[in-house]
Amino acid sequence: MDVEYFTSESVTKGHPDKLCDQVADAVLDDILKKDPLSYVACEVTATTGLIHVMGEISTNCYVDISAVARETVNGIGYNNTESCFNGNSCAVITSINAQSADIAMGVDKSLEYKNDSNCALLDRVGAGDQGIMYGYACKDTSTLMPAPIFLAHRITKELSSLRETGVLNYLRPDGKSQVTVAYENGIPKEVAKIVISAQHDENVSINTIKSDLIDLIVHSEKVIPASIVSNDVEILINPTGRFVVGGPAADSGLTGRKLMVDTYGGMAHHGGGAFSGKDPTKVDRSGSYMARYVAKNIVGANLADKCEVSVSYAIGIAQPVCVYVNSFGTSRYSNAKLTSAVEKVFDFRPKAIIDNFDLRKPIYKELAAYGHFGREELNVPWEKLDKTEELLDLIKVNAVDRKQ
C-alpha cells in the first residue's frame, strides 16, 4: 500500500503577515460599512514600530485609517512593549490614492455594456483585473477541506485561545504550526509530524512550553483527535529553543504573503492573487470564493471525491474567459461533463457573485486569519451546500448513486 506525506502550515493572527492582512481587511470593512459601493485596494506593511497603509481607494465616506490600524493591532494583542510591538505607540503612515480611472472604466462599464447598452444588468460590471482563480474541495474532513491545513488551523486557533483566555499567560501573539499527514491511496490515515512555534515571555523555560503545548494542544481531542495521531508522531515545539522576539519586530509583515495559509495549504493550485484589502469587484477575491463554492458543491453532491475548479477573467469583461473542473479521476463523470453542468448551474459574472454572496458588507476582517475557506463557523455563503440537487438533476444522477 502506497503511503504519501503532505504538509501544510498555519499562522496565528499575531504573525506579521497576518497582522497586515487583518489591518487591510479592517480598513476595507470600515469603508464598506459606510459606503458599500466603494472601490478598495489596500496594502499594508509592518516593521519595528511602524505600519504603512497604502493603496487605491475610491469612496464617498471618511475613514480614520490610523485609528482602524491601531485598534486592529491592539486587538490582536500587540498592545504593550512586552510583545515587541505596540499599536498604541507605533507610527502609522498612510499613502492613499484614488482608483485608477483606467481600471474604473472597465469595472463600471464592462465590454459587454459598451457593445450593447441594453445588455442584462449582471453583464454591466466588468472584472476588476485579469487573473486565474482556483477553488478546491475534498472528502478529507467534515468541512471538505484538506486534512493538513484543517488541522494546522486548529492548532493556531487554539494557540491564540490559550493566550487570549489567560490559560497560558506567557504566550505572545506570534505563532505558527505545521502538520504532516500520511495518506494511503489518497485517503488521510494519520498525523505523522507536528510543528508548533509560539512566541513567549522570556522568563518561561522551553521545557514548560513543550509540556504545556503537548498537553493542551497536541493531546487535546478538540484540536487533534487521538485516533488520527500516529503512535510514533514526531512533535517539534519551538525548535530553536527560544522565540521571544516576534511579530513585526522580528520579521517585517506584508499583505498577501500567506496565500497557502489563506487557501488550501498547498493542496490545490493558486493563481497568485491575494485576497485581503480588496473589495469584491476584484475577482482575486470574489472569483476565488466562487470557485470554492462550486468545488464544494460538486464534492458535497458526491459527484467527485476531490475537485478543483479554475476560473479566469479578463479585466473589464463580465463573463469569465474560461471555467474548468478537474476531478483528478475521482468522478464517474468526465471533467468536460462536470464543467458543462457547472456552467449551467453557476453564474461567474462578478456582479452575480457579489449579489449572490452579499459581498458588499463588512465581513472580511474575520477571514483575514485562519483561512478564507472551511470557515463554516462564520456562516459565509461560499461554504453552503445549496446547489447539490441542481447539479445532480442536471447530470441526471439516479437515486441510488446520490446516496453514495
Tab-separated table of C-alpha atoms in Angstrom:
chain	number	residue	atom	x	y	z
A	1	MET	CA	0.000	0.000	0.000
A	2	ASP	CA	1.435	3.357	-1.077
A	3	VAL	CA	1.905	5.957	1.653
A	4	GLU	CA	2.441	9.618	0.804
A	5	TYR	CA	3.001	12.546	3.134
A	6	PHE	CA	1.696	16.079	2.770
A	7	THR	CA	2.410	19.097	4.977
A	8	SER	CA	0.517	22.365	5.432
A	9	GLU	CA	1.130	25.329	7.711
A	10	SER	CA	-0.969	27.886	9.525
A	11	VAL	CA	-0.031	31.024	11.441
A	12	THR	CA	-1.679	32.866	14.317
A	13	LYS	CA	-3.292	36.241	13.854
A	14	GLY	CA	-0.217	37.748	15.506
A	15	HIS	CA	2.079	36.672	12.677
A	16	PRO	CA	3.394	39.846	10.998
A	17	ASP	CA	1.977	38.982	7.566
A	18	LYS	CA	-1.399	38.112	9.065
A	19	LEU	CA	-1.348	41.328	11.089
A	20	CYS	CA	-1.070	43.204	7.799
A	21	ASP	CA	-3.893	41.200	6.226
A	22	GLN	CA	-6.148	41.990	9.174
A	23	VAL	CA	-5.370	45.709	9.087
A	24	ALA	CA	-6.091	45.799	5.341
A	25	ASP	CA	-9.407	43.997	5.770
A	26	ALA	CA	-10.323	46.101	8.804
A	27	VAL	CA	-9.890	49.206	6.639
A	28	LEU	CA	-11.999	47.560	3.922
A	29	ASP	CA	-14.730	46.636	6.424
A	30	ASP	CA	-14.896	50.152	7.862
A	31	ILE	CA	-15.237	51.633	4.393
A	32	LEU	CA	-17.897	49.139	3.253
A	33	LYS	CA	-19.852	49.772	6.446
A	34	LYS	CA	-20.219	53.421	5.422
A	35	ASP	CA	-20.124	53.187	1.617
A	36	PRO	CA	-20.829	49.681	0.243
A	37	LEU	CA	-20.071	50.746	-3.335
A	38	SER	CA	-16.508	51.802	-2.582
A	39	TYR	CA	-13.552	50.524	-4.569
A	40	VAL	CA	-10.740	49.421	-2.289
A	41	ALA	CA	-7.280	48.019	-2.977
A	42	CYS	CA	-5.458	48.389	0.329
A	43	GLU	CA	-1.959	47.104	1.047
A	44	VAL	CA	-0.192	47.124	4.419
A	45	THR	CA	3.385	46.651	5.549
A	46	ALA	CA	4.639	46.472	9.113
A	47	THR	CA	8.054	46.537	10.718
A	48	THR	CA	9.541	47.564	14.056
A	49	GLY	CA	7.449	50.461	15.377
A	50	LEU	CA	5.814	51.199	12.019
A	51	ILE	CA	2.701	50.391	9.968
A	52	HIS	CA	2.345	51.675	6.435
A	53	VAL	CA	-1.120	51.601	4.836
A	54	MET	CA	-1.129	52.286	1.116
A	55	GLY	CA	-3.168	51.668	-1.988
A	56	GLU	CA	-6.025	52.913	-4.123
A	57	ILE	CA	-9.383	53.754	-2.567
A	58	SER	CA	-12.362	55.498	-4.154
A	59	THR	CA	-15.168	56.180	-1.679
A	60	ASN	CA	-17.684	58.788	-0.573
A	61	CYS	CA	-17.000	58.285	3.141
A	62	TYR	CA	-14.282	59.207	5.605
A	63	VAL	CA	-12.374	56.560	7.496
A	64	ASP	CA	-9.738	57.227	10.139
A	65	ILE	CA	-7.263	54.699	8.780
A	66	SER	CA	-4.739	55.300	11.535
A	67	ALA	CA	-7.347	54.611	14.225
A	68	VAL	CA	-8.534	51.453	12.445
A	69	ALA	CA	-4.966	50.180	12.175
A	70	ARG	CA	-4.208	50.837	15.848
A	71	GLU	CA	-7.450	49.246	17.027
A	72	THR	CA	-6.736	46.142	14.935
A	73	VAL	CA	-3.158	45.775	16.146
A	74	ASN	CA	-4.192	46.246	19.779
A	75	GLY	CA	-6.989	43.718	19.356
A	76	ILE	CA	-4.535	41.141	18.068
A	77	GLY	CA	-2.588	41.516	21.296
A	78	TYR	CA	0.218	43.885	20.342
A	79	ASN	CA	-0.717	46.492	22.917
A	80	ASN	CA	2.362	46.596	25.144
A	81	THR	CA	6.127	46.695	24.863
A	82	GLU	CA	6.498	43.127	26.152
A	83	SER	CA	5.087	41.734	22.904
A	84	CYS	CA	7.739	43.676	20.898
A	85	PHE	CA	5.129	45.780	19.044
A	86	ASN	CA	2.594	48.266	20.357
A	87	GLY	CA	-0.415	49.577	18.486
A	88	ASN	CA	-0.716	52.460	20.917
A	89	SER	CA	2.717	53.892	20.200
A	90	CYS	CA	3.752	52.680	16.738
A	91	ALA	CA	3.806	55.111	13.829
A	92	VAL	CA	1.082	54.770	11.188
A	93	ILE	CA	1.793	56.184	7.723
A	94	THR	CA	-0.887	56.355	5.036
A	95	SER	CA	-0.330	56.697	1.291
A	96	ILE	CA	-3.730	56.508	-0.398
A	97	ASN	CA	-4.715	57.444	-3.954
A	98	ALA	CA	-7.980	57.075	-5.860
A	99	GLN	CA	-8.567	54.019	-8.009
A	100	SER	CA	-7.102	54.376	-11.482
A	101	ALA	CA	-9.619	55.791	-13.950
A	102	ASP	CA	-8.371	53.246	-16.483
A	103	ILE	CA	-9.431	50.413	-14.177
A	104	ALA	CA	-12.683	52.088	-13.133
A	105	MET	CA	-13.880	52.436	-16.727
A	106	GLY	CA	-13.741	48.653	-17.135
A	107	VAL	CA	-15.415	47.861	-13.823
A	108	ASP	CA	-18.182	50.466	-14.077
A	109	LYS	CA	-18.933	49.685	-17.713
A	110	SER	CA	-17.994	46.243	-18.944
A	111	LEU	CA	-17.089	45.451	-22.524
A	112	GLU	CA	-20.496	43.790	-22.841
A	113	TYR	CA	-22.174	47.068	-21.825
A	114	LYS	CA	-20.043	49.118	-24.190
A	115	ASN	CA	-21.072	46.833	-27.036
A	116	ASP	CA	-24.745	46.781	-26.002
A	117	SER	CA	-26.070	49.344	-23.531
A	118	ASN	CA	-29.260	47.280	-23.250
A	119	CYS	CA	-27.428	44.184	-22.002
A	120	ALA	CA	-28.513	42.450	-18.803
A	121	LEU	CA	-27.692	44.209	-15.541
A	122	LEU	CA	-25.392	41.392	-14.475
A	123	ASP	CA	-23.348	41.901	-17.625
A	124	ARG	CA	-22.654	45.562	-16.919
A	125	VAL	CA	-19.945	45.152	-14.264
A	126	GLY	CA	-16.583	44.043	-15.582
A	127	ALA	CA	-13.908	42.135	-13.692
A	128	GLY	CA	-11.555	44.425	-11.770
A	129	ASP	CA	-8.481	42.679	-13.149
A	130	GLN	CA	-7.364	39.728	-15.190
A	131	GLY	CA	-6.383	36.583	-13.370
A	132	ILE	CA	-6.900	32.898	-12.698
A	133	MET	CA	-8.659	31.761	-9.537
A	134	TYR	CA	-8.910	28.293	-8.049
A	135	GLY	CA	-11.286	26.589	-5.661
A	136	TYR	CA	-10.873	23.169	-4.095
A	137	ALA	CA	-12.768	20.643	-2.005
A	138	CYS	CA	-12.159	17.082	-0.912
A	139	LYS	CA	-13.578	14.469	1.461
A	140	ASP	CA	-10.708	14.604	3.958
A	141	THR	CA	-12.731	16.458	6.618
A	142	SER	CA	-16.285	17.437	7.543
A	143	THR	CA	-15.733	20.893	6.042
A	144	LEU	CA	-14.469	19.320	2.791
A	145	MET	CA	-11.064	20.909	3.381
A	146	PRO	CA	-7.718	19.084	3.134
A	147	ALA	CA	-6.735	17.458	6.439
A	148	PRO	CA	-3.275	19.099	6.817
A	149	ILE	CA	-4.477	22.707	6.595
A	150	PHE	CA	-7.640	21.905	8.573
A	151	LEU	CA	-5.565	20.604	11.489
A	152	ALA	CA	-2.881	23.285	11.196
A	153	HIS	CA	-5.574	25.967	11.570
A	154	ARG	CA	-6.995	24.178	14.606
A	155	ILE	CA	-3.595	24.330	16.274
A	156	THR	CA	-3.020	28.039	15.675
A	157	LYS	CA	-6.562	28.911	16.734
A	158	GLU	CA	-6.049	27.028	19.984
A	159	LEU	CA	-2.640	28.629	20.476
A	160	SER	CA	-4.273	32.057	20.269
A	161	SER	CA	-7.155	30.971	22.507
A	162	LEU	CA	-4.791	29.757	25.239
A	163	ARG	CA	-3.113	33.183	25.184
A	164	GLU	CA	-6.285	35.278	25.000
A	165	THR	CA	-8.065	33.415	27.799
A	166	GLY	CA	-5.021	33.611	30.053
A	167	VAL	CA	-4.618	29.849	30.364
A	168	LEU	CA	-1.026	30.292	29.203
A	169	ASN	CA	-0.304	33.916	30.063
A	170	TYR	CA	3.317	33.655	28.976
A	171	LEU	CA	2.359	33.302	25.323
A	172	ARG	CA	2.668	36.259	22.942
A	173	PRO	CA	0.702	36.900	19.716
A	174	ASP	CA	3.071	35.465	17.087
A	175	GLY	CA	2.991	31.766	16.288
A	176	LYS	CA	2.966	29.061	13.620
A	177	SER	CA	2.046	25.437	13.125
A	178	GLN	CA	2.802	22.725	10.610
A	179	VAL	CA	1.025	19.389	10.245
A	180	THR	CA	2.189	16.450	8.140
A	181	VAL	CA	-0.484	13.886	7.285
A	182	ALA	CA	0.168	10.391	5.947
A	183	TYR	CA	-2.116	9.424	3.044
A	184	GLU	CA	-2.810	5.869	1.902
A	185	ASN	CA	-4.190	5.652	-1.630
A	186	GLY	CA	-5.296	9.265	-1.429
A	187	ILE	CA	-7.084	8.904	1.920
A	188	PRO	CA	-5.712	10.618	5.066
A	189	LYS	CA	-4.621	7.937	7.537
A	190	GLU	CA	-2.782	9.633	10.406
A	191	VAL	CA	-0.888	12.681	11.607
A	192	ALA	CA	2.815	11.903	11.318
A	193	LYS	CA	4.510	15.167	12.325
A	194	ILE	CA	3.514	18.324	14.195
A	195	VAL	CA	5.493	21.545	14.440
A	196	ILE	CA	4.447	24.405	16.746
A	197	SER	CA	6.332	27.667	17.183
A	198	ALA	CA	4.960	30.001	19.832
A	199	GLN	CA	6.208	33.439	20.835
A	200	HIS	CA	6.650	33.613	24.603
A	201	ASP	CA	7.742	35.613	27.621
A	202	GLU	CA	11.490	35.471	28.120
A	203	ASN	CA	11.151	34.127	31.665
A	204	VAL	CA	9.468	30.834	30.772
A	205	SER	CA	11.513	27.710	30.126
A	206	ILE	CA	11.405	25.733	26.912
A	207	ASN	CA	10.521	22.613	28.918
A	208	THR	CA	7.438	24.324	30.338
A	209	ILE	CA	6.354	25.459	26.874
A	210	LYS	CA	6.800	21.973	25.428
A	211	SER	CA	4.923	20.309	28.261
A	212	ASP	CA	2.023	22.780	28.142
A	213	LEU	CA	1.567	22.749	24.365
A	214	ILE	CA	1.745	18.965	24.147
A	215	ASP	CA	-0.849	18.605	26.923
A	216	LEU	CA	-3.187	21.404	25.861
A	217	ILE	CA	-2.922	21.217	22.063
A	218	VAL	CA	-1.367	18.007	20.759
A	219	HIS	CA	-3.255	15.815	23.256
A	220	SER	CA	-6.465	17.843	23.089
A	221	GLU	CA	-9.296	15.914	21.450
A	222	LYS	CA	-10.962	19.127	20.283
A	223	VAL	CA	-7.804	20.049	18.362
A	224	ILE	CA	-6.397	16.741	17.103
A	225	PRO	CA	-8.395	13.576	17.825
A	226	ALA	CA	-6.120	10.905	19.297
A	227	SER	CA	-7.492	8.363	16.829
A	228	ILE	CA	-5.713	10.056	13.923
A	229	VAL	CA	-2.354	10.663	15.625
A	230	SER	CA	0.400	8.186	14.776
A	231	ASN	CA	1.831	6.207	17.687
A	232	ASP	CA	5.279	7.477	16.768
A	233	VAL	CA	4.232	11.010	15.800
A	234	GLU	CA	7.151	13.446	15.705
A	235	ILE	CA	6.492	16.623	17.698
A	236	LEU	CA	8.674	19.713	17.378
A	237	ILE	CA	7.932	22.702	19.599
A	238	ASN	CA	9.974	25.908	19.283
A	239	PRO	CA	12.803	24.030	17.555
A	240	THR	CA	15.359	26.833	18.082
A	241	GLY	CA	14.708	26.750	21.836
A	242	ARG	CA	13.718	30.431	22.059
A	243	PHE	CA	11.027	32.637	20.461
A	244	VAL	CA	10.864	35.834	22.496
A	245	VAL	CA	11.203	38.445	19.744
A	246	GLY	CA	8.287	38.054	17.360
A	247	GLY	CA	5.770	39.898	15.233
A	248	PRO	CA	6.867	42.856	13.072
A	249	ALA	CA	9.916	43.387	15.303
A	250	ALA	CA	11.332	40.033	14.219
A	251	ASP	CA	10.125	39.909	10.620
A	252	SER	CA	8.528	42.637	8.515
A	253	GLY	CA	4.940	41.911	7.525
A	254	LEU	CA	3.161	42.336	4.200
A	255	THR	CA	-0.369	41.723	2.931
A	256	GLY	CA	-0.858	38.736	0.669
A	257	ARG	CA	2.236	36.827	1.703
A	258	LYS	CA	0.450	33.839	3.246
A	259	LEU	CA	-1.569	32.650	0.266
A	260	MET	CA	-1.355	28.938	1.108
A	261	VAL	CA	-2.490	29.681	4.656
A	262	ASP	CA	-5.428	31.636	3.219
A	263	THR	CA	-6.465	28.800	0.906
A	264	TYR	CA	-5.785	25.056	0.896
A	265	GLY	CA	-2.349	24.650	2.415
A	266	GLY	CA	-0.714	23.985	-0.944
A	267	MET	CA	-3.008	21.058	-1.773
A	268	ALA	CA	-4.528	22.992	-4.693
A	269	HIS	CA	-3.272	25.392	-7.337
A	270	HIS	CA	-3.225	29.129	-6.711
A	271	GLY	CA	-3.442	31.859	-9.318
A	272	GLY	CA	-1.199	34.198	-7.338
A	273	GLY	CA	-3.696	36.878	-6.385
A	274	ALA	CA	-4.145	37.795	-2.716
A	275	PHE	CA	-7.487	38.464	-1.022
A	276	SER	CA	-7.083	40.896	1.857
A	277	GLY	CA	-7.692	44.596	1.366
A	278	LYS	CA	-9.616	44.111	-1.886
A	279	ASP	CA	-13.277	44.930	-2.433
A	280	PRO	CA	-15.357	42.213	-4.160
A	281	THR	CA	-15.096	43.700	-7.671
A	282	LYS	CA	-11.550	42.327	-7.528
A	283	VAL	CA	-12.008	38.801	-8.821
A	284	ASP	CA	-8.859	37.694	-6.987
A	285	ARG	CA	-11.210	37.621	-4.028
A	286	SER	CA	-14.753	37.068	-5.323
A	287	GLY	CA	-13.712	34.649	-8.070
A	288	SER	CA	-11.808	32.512	-5.554
A	289	TYR	CA	-14.820	32.418	-3.240
A	290	MET	CA	-16.980	31.358	-6.167
A	291	ALA	CA	-14.574	28.630	-7.249
A	292	ARG	CA	-14.572	27.168	-3.711
A	293	TYR	CA	-18.391	27.258	-3.662
A	294	VAL	CA	-18.577	25.308	-6.902
A	295	ALA	CA	-15.933	22.763	-5.884
A	296	LYS	CA	-17.566	22.193	-2.500
A	297	ASN	CA	-20.990	21.592	-4.039
A	298	ILE	CA	-19.547	19.094	-6.510
A	299	VAL	CA	-17.902	17.095	-3.724
A	300	GLY	CA	-20.890	17.612	-1.436
A	301	ALA	CA	-23.099	16.110	-4.131
A	302	ASN	CA	-20.813	13.035	-4.270
A	303	LEU	CA	-20.008	13.792	-7.893
A	304	ALA	CA	-16.296	13.581	-7.039
A	305	ASP	CA	-14.128	12.725	-4.033
A	306	LYS	CA	-11.966	15.760	-4.687
A	307	CYS	CA	-12.356	18.613	-7.096
A	308	GLU	CA	-10.544	21.712	-8.277
A	309	VAL	CA	-12.325	24.482	-10.140
A	310	SER	CA	-10.427	27.122	-12.081
A	311	VAL	CA	-11.961	30.301	-13.465
A	312	SER	CA	-10.145	33.004	-15.402
A	313	TYR	CA	-11.132	36.587	-16.176
A	314	ALA	CA	-10.070	39.461	-18.398
A	315	ILE	CA	-10.184	42.987	-16.986
A	316	GLY	CA	-13.316	44.919	-17.886
A	317	ILE	CA	-15.260	41.858	-19.104
A	318	ALA	CA	-18.130	40.333	-17.137
A	319	GLN	CA	-18.149	36.800	-18.483
A	320	PRO	CA	-15.206	34.602	-17.462
A	321	VAL	CA	-12.675	33.691	-20.126
A	322	CYS	CA	-12.622	30.048	-19.055
A	323	VAL	CA	-14.102	27.692	-16.449
A	324	TYR	CA	-12.594	24.251	-15.883
A	325	VAL	CA	-13.407	21.448	-13.448
A	326	ASN	CA	-10.836	18.783	-12.576
A	327	SER	CA	-11.926	15.751	-10.518
A	328	PHE	CA	-8.487	14.110	-10.598
A	329	GLY	CA	-10.085	10.885	-11.781
A	330	THR	CA	-12.282	10.582	-8.664
A	331	SER	CA	-15.593	11.045	-10.522
A	332	ARG	CA	-17.532	8.660	-12.740
A	333	TYR	CA	-18.205	11.678	-14.944
A	334	SER	CA	-15.717	13.325	-17.255
A	335	ASN	CA	-14.215	16.707	-16.468
A	336	ALA	CA	-15.945	18.029	-19.579
A	337	LYS	CA	-19.372	16.886	-18.336
A	338	LEU	CA	-18.796	18.344	-14.889
A	339	THR	CA	-17.627	21.628	-16.414
A	340	SER	CA	-20.689	21.779	-18.650
A	341	ALA	CA	-23.005	21.245	-15.676
A	342	VAL	CA	-21.175	23.874	-13.622
A	343	GLU	CA	-21.505	26.481	-16.364
A	344	LYS	CA	-25.269	25.901	-16.421
A	345	VAL	CA	-25.812	25.976	-12.653
A	346	PHE	CA	-23.427	28.726	-11.506
A	347	ASP	CA	-23.114	32.359	-12.595
A	348	PHE	CA	-19.483	33.515	-12.578
A	349	ARG	CA	-20.083	37.144	-13.563
A	350	PRO	CA	-18.631	39.489	-10.898
A	351	LYS	CA	-21.906	41.270	-10.145
A	352	ALA	CA	-23.728	37.943	-9.868
A	353	ILE	CA	-21.144	36.669	-7.376
A	354	ILE	CA	-21.285	39.913	-5.380
A	355	ASP	CA	-25.098	39.857	-5.269
A	356	ASN	CA	-25.464	36.139	-4.542
A	357	PHE	CA	-22.914	36.209	-1.721
A	358	ASP	CA	-23.866	39.710	-0.483
A	359	LEU	CA	-20.211	40.723	-0.560
A	360	ARG	CA	-20.592	44.488	-0.187
A	361	LYS	CA	-20.736	44.348	3.588
A	362	PRO	CA	-18.085	44.258	6.333
A	363	ILE	CA	-17.338	40.534	6.666
A	364	TYR	CA	-13.664	40.416	5.794
A	365	LYS	CA	-11.560	41.100	8.893
A	366	GLU	CA	-12.625	37.800	10.490
A	367	LEU	CA	-11.491	35.961	7.361
A	368	ALA	CA	-8.024	37.505	7.374
A	369	ALA	CA	-6.679	34.937	9.858
A	370	TYR	CA	-7.082	31.140	9.870
A	371	GLY	CA	-8.126	30.870	6.236
A	372	HIS	CA	-10.930	32.017	3.969
A	373	PHE	CA	-12.293	28.531	3.332
A	374	GLY	CA	-13.819	25.875	5.530
A	375	ARG	CA	-14.970	28.692	7.839
A	376	GLU	CA	-18.423	27.295	8.494
A	377	GLU	CA	-18.465	28.928	11.947
A	378	LEU	CA	-18.620	32.322	10.213
A	379	ASN	CA	-21.613	31.285	8.090
A	380	VAL	CA	-20.040	32.612	4.900
A	381	PRO	CA	-22.183	31.885	1.826
A	382	TRP	CA	-19.482	30.237	-0.290
A	383	GLU	CA	-19.407	27.365	2.220
A	384	LYS	CA	-23.065	26.461	1.658
A	385	LEU	CA	-24.082	23.197	0.013
A	386	ASP	CA	-27.229	24.516	-1.646
A	387	LYS	CA	-26.570	23.599	-5.286
A	388	THR	CA	-26.027	19.866	-4.913
A	389	GLU	CA	-29.520	18.799	-6.008
A	390	GLU	CA	-29.453	21.110	-9.000
A	391	LEU	CA	-26.149	19.609	-10.113
A	392	LEU	CA	-27.432	16.061	-9.589
A	393	ASP	CA	-30.623	16.776	-11.529
A	394	LEU	CA	-28.706	18.297	-14.429
A	395	ILE	CA	-26.287	15.376	-14.652
A	396	LYS	CA	-29.256	13.038	-14.110
A	397	VAL	CA	-27.737	11.032	-11.275
A	398	ASN	CA	-30.103	8.285	-10.085
A	399	ALA	CA	-31.361	7.986	-6.512
A	400	VAL	CA	-29.035	5.123	-5.528
A	401	ASP	CA	-25.910	6.916	-6.699
A	402	ARG	CA	-26.907	10.137	-4.913
A	403	LYS	CA	-26.649	8.393	-1.544
A	404	GLN	CA	-23.128	7.084	-2.082
